[in-house]
mmCIF file of C-alpha atoms in Angstrom:
data_model
loop_
_atom_site.group_PDB
_atom_site.id
_atom_site.type_symbol
_atom_site.label_atom_id
_atom_site.label_comp_id
_atom_site.label_asym_id
_atom_site.label_seq_id
_atom_site.Cartn_x
_atom_site.Cartn_y
_atom_site.Cartn_z
ATOM 1 C CA MET K 1 95.518 73.052 139.163
ATOM 2 C CA ALA K 2 96.010 71.626 135.680
ATOM 3 C CA GLN K 3 98.964 69.324 135.101
ATOM 4 C CA ASP K 4 99.865 70.946 131.785
ATOM 5 C CA ASP K 5 99.428 74.549 132.924
ATOM 6 C CA PRO K 6 102.315 76.406 134.608
ATOM 7 C CA VAL K 7 100.180 78.707 136.796
ATOM 8 C CA VAL K 8 97.686 78.464 139.641
ATOM 9 C CA SER K 9 95.101 81.056 140.657
ATOM 10 C CA ALA K 10 95.082 83.074 143.859
ATOM 11 C CA GLN K 11 91.787 81.379 144.729
ATOM 12 C CA TRP K 12 93.354 77.919 144.406
ATOM 13 C CA LEU K 13 96.305 78.886 146.575
ATOM 14 C CA GLN K 14 94.091 80.444 149.228
ATOM 15 C CA GLN K 15 92.090 77.201 149.443
ATOM 16 C CA HIS K 16 95.211 75.040 149.772
ATOM 17 C CA LEU K 17 97.443 77.339 151.797
ATOM 18 C CA GLY K 18 98.744 75.672 154.935
ATOM 19 C CA GLN K 19 98.713 72.122 153.625
ATOM 20 C CA PRO K 20 102.000 70.453 154.598
ATOM 21 C CA ASP K 21 103.071 69.696 151.024
ATOM 22 C CA ILE K 22 102.357 73.239 149.726
ATOM 23 C CA LYS K 23 105.428 75.477 149.885
ATOM 24 C CA VAL K 24 105.152 79.116 148.787
ATOM 25 C CA LEU K 25 108.142 81.197 147.710
ATOM 26 C CA ASP K 26 108.340 84.964 147.326
ATOM 27 C CA ALA K 27 110.847 85.328 144.470
ATOM 28 C CA SER K 28 110.534 89.080 144.033
ATOM 29 C CA TRP K 29 113.415 90.830 142.287
ATOM 30 C CA TYR K 30 113.672 94.242 140.687
ATOM 31 C CA MET K 31 115.809 95.949 138.075
ATOM 32 C CA PRO K 32 118.791 97.916 139.455
ATOM 33 C CA HIS K 33 117.337 101.315 138.527
ATOM 34 C CA GLU K 34 114.088 100.658 140.457
ATOM 35 C CA SER K 35 115.771 101.076 143.863
ATOM 36 C CA ARG K 36 113.493 98.517 145.500
ATOM 37 C CA ASP K 37 114.590 96.002 148.129
ATOM 38 C CA PRO K 38 112.631 92.747 147.734
ATOM 39 C CA TRP K 39 113.803 91.273 151.050
ATOM 40 C CA GLN K 40 112.715 94.394 152.888
ATOM 41 C CA GLU K 41 109.346 94.372 151.102
ATOM 42 C CA TYR K 42 108.878 90.685 151.979
ATOM 43 C CA GLN K 43 109.366 91.511 155.670
ATOM 44 C CA VAL K 44 106.624 94.161 155.441
ATOM 45 C CA ALA K 45 104.033 92.042 153.605
ATOM 46 C CA HIS K 46 103.873 88.604 151.995
ATOM 47 C CA ILE K 47 101.546 85.654 151.485
ATOM 48 C CA PRO K 48 101.152 83.896 154.862
ATOM 49 C CA GLY K 49 103.695 81.113 155.276
ATOM 50 C CA ALA K 50 105.728 82.146 152.236
ATOM 51 C CA LEU K 51 109.519 82.011 152.393
ATOM 52 C CA PHE K 52 111.857 84.358 150.543
ATOM 53 C CA PHE K 53 113.864 83.010 147.598
ATOM 54 C CA ASP K 54 116.830 85.288 146.934
ATOM 55 C CA ILE K 55 117.439 85.383 143.165
ATOM 56 C CA ASP K 56 120.665 87.330 143.673
ATOM 57 C CA GLY K 57 121.848 85.003 146.452
ATOM 58 C CA ILE K 58 121.018 81.526 145.140
ATOM 59 C CA VAL K 59 123.278 81.937 142.120
ATOM 60 C CA ASP K 60 126.437 80.770 140.408
ATOM 61 C CA ARG K 61 129.187 82.266 142.596
ATOM 62 C CA ALA K 62 131.856 81.487 139.961
ATOM 63 C CA THR K 63 130.782 84.218 137.518
ATOM 64 C CA ASP K 64 130.372 87.981 137.586
ATOM 65 C CA LEU K 65 127.237 87.749 135.438
ATOM 66 C CA PRO K 66 124.058 88.581 137.403
ATOM 67 C CA HIS K 67 121.925 85.835 138.984
ATOM 68 C CA MET K 68 123.167 82.928 136.849
ATOM 69 C CA LEU K 69 121.880 79.416 137.526
ATOM 70 C CA PRO K 70 123.809 77.792 140.395
ATOM 71 C CA SER K 71 125.341 74.337 140.353
ATOM 72 C CA GLU K 72 123.214 71.303 141.147
ATOM 73 C CA GLU K 73 124.870 70.934 144.547
ATOM 74 C CA ALA K 74 124.362 74.580 145.460
ATOM 75 C CA PHE K 75 120.735 74.633 144.316
ATOM 76 C CA ALA K 76 119.930 71.422 146.212
ATOM 77 C CA ALA K 77 121.604 72.763 149.348
ATOM 78 C CA ALA K 78 119.731 76.086 149.180
ATOM 79 C CA VAL K 79 116.312 74.558 148.528
ATOM 80 C CA SER K 80 116.895 71.994 151.263
ATOM 81 C CA ALA K 81 117.790 74.835 153.656
ATOM 82 C CA LEU K 82 114.409 76.359 152.847
ATOM 83 C CA GLY K 83 112.790 73.137 154.082
ATOM 84 C CA ILE K 84 111.600 71.918 150.672
ATOM 85 C CA ASN K 85 111.784 68.344 149.410
ATOM 86 C CA ASN K 86 110.887 66.608 146.149
ATOM 87 C CA HIS K 87 107.418 65.641 147.335
ATOM 88 C CA ASP K 88 106.394 69.255 147.929
ATOM 89 C CA LYS K 89 104.314 71.358 145.558
ATOM 90 C CA VAL K 90 106.063 74.713 145.129
ATOM 91 C CA ILE K 91 104.142 77.899 144.281
ATOM 92 C CA VAL K 92 106.260 80.893 143.290
ATOM 93 C CA TYR K 93 105.162 84.532 143.130
ATOM 94 C CA ASP K 94 106.676 87.999 142.882
ATOM 95 C CA GLY K 95 105.732 91.563 143.757
ATOM 96 C CA LYS K 96 105.030 92.724 140.205
ATOM 97 C CA GLY K 97 102.681 89.959 139.098
ATOM 98 C CA PHE K 98 104.758 88.390 136.341
ATOM 99 C CA PHE K 99 108.405 89.311 136.433
ATOM 100 C CA SER K 100 110.950 87.306 138.415
ATOM 101 C CA ALA K 101 108.861 84.341 139.633
ATOM 102 C CA PRO K 102 109.073 82.538 136.255
ATOM 103 C CA ARG K 103 112.861 82.541 136.657
ATOM 104 C CA VAL K 104 112.541 80.366 139.761
ATOM 105 C CA TRP K 105 109.902 78.218 138.017
ATOM 106 C CA TRP K 106 112.443 77.627 135.222
ATOM 107 C CA ALA K 107 115.208 76.860 137.730
ATOM 108 C CA TYR K 108 113.027 74.210 139.375
ATOM 109 C CA MET K 109 112.176 72.770 135.963
ATOM 110 C CA GLN K 110 115.911 72.610 135.306
ATOM 111 C CA LYS K 111 116.909 71.067 138.587
ATOM 112 C CA LEU K 112 113.967 68.962 139.725
ATOM 113 C CA MET K 113 114.863 65.280 139.898
ATOM 114 C CA SER K 114 112.344 62.790 138.565
ATOM 115 C CA PHE K 115 111.510 59.932 140.883
ATOM 116 C CA MET K 116 110.321 58.159 137.702
ATOM 117 C CA ARG K 117 113.537 58.589 135.702
ATOM 118 C CA HIS K 118 113.482 54.905 134.813
ATOM 119 C CA ALA K 119 110.029 55.271 133.244
ATOM 120 C CA SER K 120 109.787 54.556 129.552
ATOM 121 C CA THR K 121 108.939 58.019 128.249
ATOM 122 C CA LYS K 122 110.651 61.375 128.299
ATOM 123 C CA ARG K 123 107.211 62.953 128.637
ATOM 124 C CA MET K 124 106.742 61.421 132.091
ATOM 125 C CA PHE K 125 109.952 63.092 133.258
ATOM 126 C CA ARG K 126 108.693 66.502 132.164
ATOM 127 C CA VAL K 127 105.184 66.068 133.534
ATOM 128 C CA LEU K 128 106.520 65.010 136.924
ATOM 129 C CA GLY K 129 108.742 68.073 137.011
ATOM 130 C CA HIS K 130 105.887 70.370 136.084
ATOM 131 C CA ASP K 131 103.557 68.755 138.610
ATOM 132 C CA LYS K 132 105.772 70.095 141.392
ATOM 133 C CA VAL K 133 106.140 73.809 140.617
ATOM 134 C CA TRP K 134 103.777 76.579 139.477
ATOM 135 C CA VAL K 135 103.757 80.358 139.254
ATOM 136 C CA LEU K 136 100.965 82.251 141.020
ATOM 137 C CA ASP K 137 98.899 83.839 138.244
ATOM 138 C CA GLY K 138 98.994 87.606 138.759
ATOM 139 C CA GLY K 139 101.449 87.258 141.635
ATOM 140 C CA PHE K 140 101.268 89.247 144.847
ATOM 141 C CA PRO K 141 99.177 92.055 143.301
ATOM 142 C CA GLN K 142 96.451 89.540 142.407
ATOM 143 C CA TRP K 143 96.588 88.024 145.899
ATOM 144 C CA GLN K 144 96.090 91.487 147.391
ATOM 145 C CA ALA K 145 93.351 92.397 144.908
ATOM 146 C CA SER K 146 91.495 89.230 145.912
ATOM 147 C CA GLY K 147 91.345 90.480 149.502
ATOM 148 C CA PHE K 148 93.227 87.524 150.972
ATOM 149 C CA SER K 149 95.143 87.818 154.225
ATOM 150 C CA LEU K 150 98.753 88.970 154.393
ATOM 151 C CA GLY K 151 101.679 88.045 156.542
ATOM 152 C CA SER K 152 102.878 91.365 157.942
ATOM 153 C CA SER K 153 105.618 90.164 160.252
ATOM 154 C CA CYS K 154 108.734 88.182 159.463
ATOM 155 C CA LEU K 155 109.025 85.123 161.699
ATOM 156 C CA ASP K 156 112.427 84.117 163.031
ATOM 157 C CA ASP K 157 112.125 80.832 161.117
ATOM 158 C CA ALA K 158 111.763 82.676 157.801
ATOM 159 C CA VAL K 159 114.818 84.834 158.528
ATOM 160 C CA LEU K 160 116.885 81.803 159.514
ATOM 161 C CA LYS K 161 115.918 79.890 156.373
ATOM 162 C CA TYR K 162 116.652 82.886 154.141
ATOM 163 C CA ARG K 163 120.121 83.201 155.639
ATOM 164 C CA ALA K 164 120.694 79.438 155.657
ATOM 165 C CA ALA K 165 119.839 79.141 151.954
ATOM 166 C CA ASN K 166 122.340 81.839 150.972
ATOM 167 C CA SER K 167 124.952 80.396 153.313
ATOM 168 C CA ALA K 168 124.448 76.928 151.815
ATOM 169 C CA VAL K 169 125.205 78.260 148.337
ATOM 170 C CA GLU K 170 128.381 79.939 149.556
ATOM 171 C CA SER K 171 129.480 76.751 151.315
ATOM 172 C CA ALA K 172 128.848 74.673 148.205
ATOM 173 C CA TYR K 173 131.049 76.941 146.094
ATOM 174 C CA ASN K 174 133.753 77.017 148.767
ATOM 175 C CA GLY K 175 133.868 73.232 148.811
ATOM 176 C CA GLU K 176 132.597 73.117 152.384
ATOM 177 C CA SER K 177 130.198 70.476 153.629
ATOM 178 C CA THR K 178 126.510 71.341 153.801
ATOM 179 C CA ASN K 179 123.629 69.747 155.664
ATOM 180 C CA ALA K 180 122.102 66.632 154.156
ATOM 181 C CA ALA K 181 119.966 67.592 151.161
ATOM 182 C CA THR K 182 116.226 66.930 151.323
ATOM 183 C CA PHE K 183 115.855 68.068 147.711
ATOM 184 C CA GLN K 184 117.571 66.043 144.998
ATOM 185 C CA THR K 185 118.413 67.415 141.558
ATOM 186 C CA GLU K 186 119.154 66.164 138.089
ATOM 187 C CA PHE K 187 120.393 68.700 135.551
ATOM 188 C CA ARG K 188 118.357 69.018 132.346
ATOM 189 C CA PRO K 189 120.792 70.543 129.834
ATOM 190 C CA GLN K 190 118.203 70.724 127.051
ATOM 191 C CA LEU K 191 116.602 73.688 128.856
ATOM 192 C CA PHE K 192 119.857 75.578 129.471
ATOM 193 C CA TRP K 193 121.822 77.372 126.760
ATOM 194 C CA THR K 194 125.337 78.764 127.044
ATOM 195 C CA LEU K 195 127.162 81.462 125.097
ATOM 196 C CA GLU K 196 128.713 78.911 122.756
ATOM 197 C CA LYS K 197 125.391 77.210 122.009
ATOM 198 C CA VAL K 198 123.957 80.558 120.950
ATOM 199 C CA LYS K 199 127.027 81.337 118.847
ATOM 200 C CA HIS K 200 126.706 78.005 117.060
ATOM 201 C CA ASN K 201 123.021 78.667 116.438
ATOM 202 C CA THR K 202 123.700 82.051 114.804
ATOM 203 C CA ALA K 203 125.308 80.076 111.977
ATOM 204 C CA ALA K 204 123.229 76.882 112.084
ATOM 205 C CA LYS K 205 119.914 78.727 112.550
ATOM 206 C CA VAL K 206 118.181 75.630 113.908
ATOM 207 C CA HIS K 207 116.446 77.447 116.764
ATOM 208 C CA GLN K 208 114.491 80.672 116.448
ATOM 209 C CA VAL K 209 115.869 83.140 119.000
ATOM 210 C CA VAL K 210 113.258 85.287 120.758
ATOM 211 C CA ASP K 211 114.174 88.266 122.951
ATOM 212 C CA ALA K 212 111.894 89.374 125.823
ATOM 213 C CA ARG K 213 113.266 92.911 126.239
ATOM 214 C CA ALA K 214 111.485 96.128 125.309
ATOM 215 C CA LYS K 215 111.564 96.920 121.600
ATOM 216 C CA GLY K 216 113.625 100.064 122.157
ATOM 217 C CA ARG K 217 116.389 98.157 123.914
ATOM 218 C CA PHE K 218 116.219 95.419 121.279
ATOM 219 C CA ASP K 219 116.498 97.979 118.441
ATOM 220 C CA GLY K 220 119.364 99.813 120.106
ATOM 221 C CA VAL K 221 117.515 103.106 120.538
ATOM 222 C CA MET K 222 116.898 102.878 124.303
ATOM 223 C CA PRO K 223 119.647 102.406 126.920
ATOM 224 C CA GLU K 224 120.186 99.181 128.817
ATOM 225 C CA PRO K 225 119.577 99.399 132.582
ATOM 226 C CA ARG K 226 123.107 98.146 133.341
ATOM 227 C CA GLU K 227 125.959 100.617 133.130
ATOM 228 C CA GLY K 228 128.431 99.944 130.345
ATOM 229 C CA VAL K 229 126.143 97.643 128.340
ATOM 230 C CA ARG K 230 125.129 98.720 124.842
ATOM 231 C CA SER K 231 121.592 98.093 123.691
ATOM 232 C CA GLY K 232 120.865 95.988 120.622
ATOM 233 C CA HIS K 233 120.398 92.300 119.881
ATOM 234 C CA ILE K 234 121.874 89.045 118.624
ATOM 235 C CA PRO K 235 121.630 88.880 114.804
ATOM 236 C CA GLY K 236 118.594 86.982 113.582
ATOM 237 C CA THR K 237 116.698 87.424 116.845
ATOM 238 C CA LYS K 238 113.044 88.422 116.968
ATOM 239 C CA CYS K 239 111.470 90.524 119.710
ATOM 240 C CA VAL K 240 108.413 89.635 121.793
ATOM 241 C CA PRO K 241 108.444 91.967 124.829
ATOM 242 C CA PHE K 242 107.541 89.990 127.935
ATOM 243 C CA PRO K 243 104.494 92.155 128.898
ATOM 244 C CA GLU K 244 102.739 90.717 125.837
ATOM 245 C CA MET K 245 102.395 87.446 127.753
ATOM 246 C CA PHE K 246 99.794 88.811 130.191
ATOM 247 C CA ASP K 247 96.769 91.065 130.365
ATOM 248 C CA SER K 248 96.249 94.364 132.196
ATOM 249 C CA ALA K 249 95.659 92.474 135.449
ATOM 250 C CA GLN K 250 99.046 90.722 135.082
ATOM 251 C CA MET K 251 97.294 87.406 134.382
ATOM 252 C CA LEU K 252 98.816 84.994 131.869
ATOM 253 C CA LEU K 253 96.924 85.127 128.561
ATOM 254 C CA PRO K 254 94.955 82.123 127.265
ATOM 255 C CA ALA K 255 96.902 79.726 125.044
ATOM 256 C CA ASP K 256 95.287 80.912 121.789
ATOM 257 C CA ASP K 257 96.138 84.535 122.518
ATOM 258 C CA LEU K 258 99.712 83.605 123.407
ATOM 259 C CA SER K 259 100.079 81.651 120.179
ATOM 260 C CA ASN K 260 98.886 84.674 118.224
ATOM 261 C CA LYS K 261 101.464 86.917 119.906
ATOM 262 C CA PHE K 262 104.322 84.712 118.758
ATOM 263 C CA GLU K 263 102.910 84.092 115.289
ATOM 264 C CA GLN K 264 102.378 87.828 114.747
ATOM 265 C CA ALA K 265 106.073 88.336 115.502
ATOM 266 C CA GLY K 266 106.954 85.876 112.736
ATOM 267 C CA ILE K 267 107.770 82.961 115.032
ATOM 268 C CA SER K 268 106.725 79.467 114.020
ATOM 269 C CA LEU K 269 105.504 77.363 116.930
ATOM 270 C CA ASP K 270 106.232 74.276 114.842
ATOM 271 C CA HIS K 271 109.983 74.893 114.967
ATOM 272 C CA PRO K 272 112.483 75.008 117.865
ATOM 273 C CA ILE K 273 112.726 78.187 119.948
ATOM 274 C CA VAL K 274 115.277 79.512 122.441
ATOM 275 C CA VAL K 275 114.537 82.591 124.550
ATOM 276 C CA THR K 276 116.775 85.388 125.802
ATOM 277 C CA CYS K 277 116.525 88.835 127.435
ATOM 278 C CA GLY K 278 118.851 91.156 129.346
ATOM 279 C CA SER K 279 120.134 88.816 132.057
ATOM 280 C CA GLY K 280 118.030 85.648 131.947
ATOM 281 C CA VAL K 281 115.051 86.737 134.073
ATOM 282 C CA THR K 282 112.266 87.928 131.758
ATOM 283 C CA ALA K 283 113.193 85.335 129.114
ATOM 284 C CA CYS K 284 111.629 82.858 131.541
ATOM 285 C CA ILE K 285 108.298 84.677 131.155
ATOM 286 C CA LEU K 286 108.375 83.817 127.450
ATOM 287 C CA ALA K 287 109.279 80.223 128.350
ATOM 288 C CA LEU K 288 106.286 80.141 130.702
ATOM 289 C CA GLY K 289 103.952 81.444 127.995
ATOM 290 C CA LEU K 290 105.307 78.930 125.490
ATOM 291 C CA TYR K 291 104.795 76.165 128.047
ATOM 292 C CA ARG K 292 101.117 77.074 128.233
ATOM 293 C CA VAL K 293 100.775 76.709 124.441
ATOM 294 C CA GLY K 294 102.344 73.253 124.582
ATOM 295 C CA LYS K 295 106.033 73.937 123.908
ATOM 296 C CA HIS K 296 107.628 72.299 126.937
ATOM 297 C CA ASP K 297 111.148 72.110 125.521
ATOM 298 C CA VAL K 298 112.123 75.788 125.227
ATOM 299 C CA PRO K 299 115.630 76.533 126.552
ATOM 300 C CA VAL K 300 116.715 79.826 128.124
ATOM 301 C CA TYR K 301 120.018 81.500 127.243
ATOM 302 C CA ASP K 302 121.150 82.083 130.800
ATOM 303 C CA GLY K 303 123.746 84.807 130.195
ATOM 304 C CA SER K 304 121.501 86.577 127.678
ATOM 305 C CA TRP K 305 122.357 89.998 126.217
ATOM 306 C CA THR K 306 124.530 91.052 129.177
ATOM 307 C CA GLU K 307 126.929 88.204 128.416
ATOM 308 C CA TRP K 308 126.690 88.368 124.608
ATOM 309 C CA GLU K 309 127.233 92.143 124.423
ATOM 310 C CA ALA K 310 130.449 91.872 126.460
ATOM 311 C CA GLN K 311 132.121 89.539 123.946
ATOM 312 C CA PRO K 312 134.364 90.730 121.076
ATOM 313 C CA ASP K 313 132.236 91.955 118.176
ATOM 314 C CA SER K 314 134.443 90.110 115.705
ATOM 315 C CA ASP K 315 133.521 86.718 117.177
ATOM 316 C CA TYR K 316 130.072 87.493 118.572
ATOM 317 C CA PRO K 317 128.320 89.802 116.091
ATOM 318 C CA LYS K 318 125.699 92.243 117.270
ATOM 319 C CA VAL K 319 123.061 94.585 115.957
ATOM 320 C CA ALA K 320 123.851 97.228 118.540
ATOM 321 C CA SER K 321 124.020 100.919 119.340
ATOM 322 C CA THR K 322 127.422 102.554 119.053
ATOM 323 C CA SER K 323 127.724 103.438 122.745
ATOM 324 C CA PRO K 324 126.418 102.215 126.138
#
């Protein structure tokens, strides 16, 4: 477990599984057209002791956009309901290997409160945040391929915590009181971009914008998976499809290989970068890869193409197909 690396191996997790300060989260989520139910799959098989983190439940309830980052209060209430506190080491995985787990990694990086916030360097704040959350390299497929044991029954405690976490988010947005939080948060706005920040950047061009979607969707020649959304991209954006971040075994590439992927796409690692995708999930895979190469300050455009595409073309220009 390296302090400056965002992933841990299945072997490391197997050796440390069951320690009281190790908390494992199954953050599986699938695209709408895949017709897969991650909660149902979790109940059939999961890493022993893992709890389910509902990406579509622990969300901003004040928007119709899919799985947007919740408020600080709601996130703290949900994570506390899962029995996690700031001293715990959190390992996140998903059912594909590298897909939705980096989204939860990014959310923790956003929300994790530094106990050393009075320390003299900004770097200490980031390192402390990173020290507390990792993605399982290769995810659940790698755990299975390693021959490690599976949890094949869903304990009552896991069901109760899953429901309590979702209920805590709803209560927070309804202004209702929630149980005392065991997990404290401090918002880090430098890692979170809004629609207006992206709009400003299209003119200022300070940050390089990198899109994680498939090239066909980016170019406007393949349909988007969400009904009514045209394919295309934000002007000036470059495309690095998220599968380029890992190898055939769904393991995160070495730092040198990751650097080459971005440089080959015409992206300078010496200049600021912001990442985007369809709805803010796979952009976090690019952020994870960039973290491994030493860029720890990469923000994610949370609303991503789903939000941008829905805006008036006159104010939010697009390189897009003519129809959804």
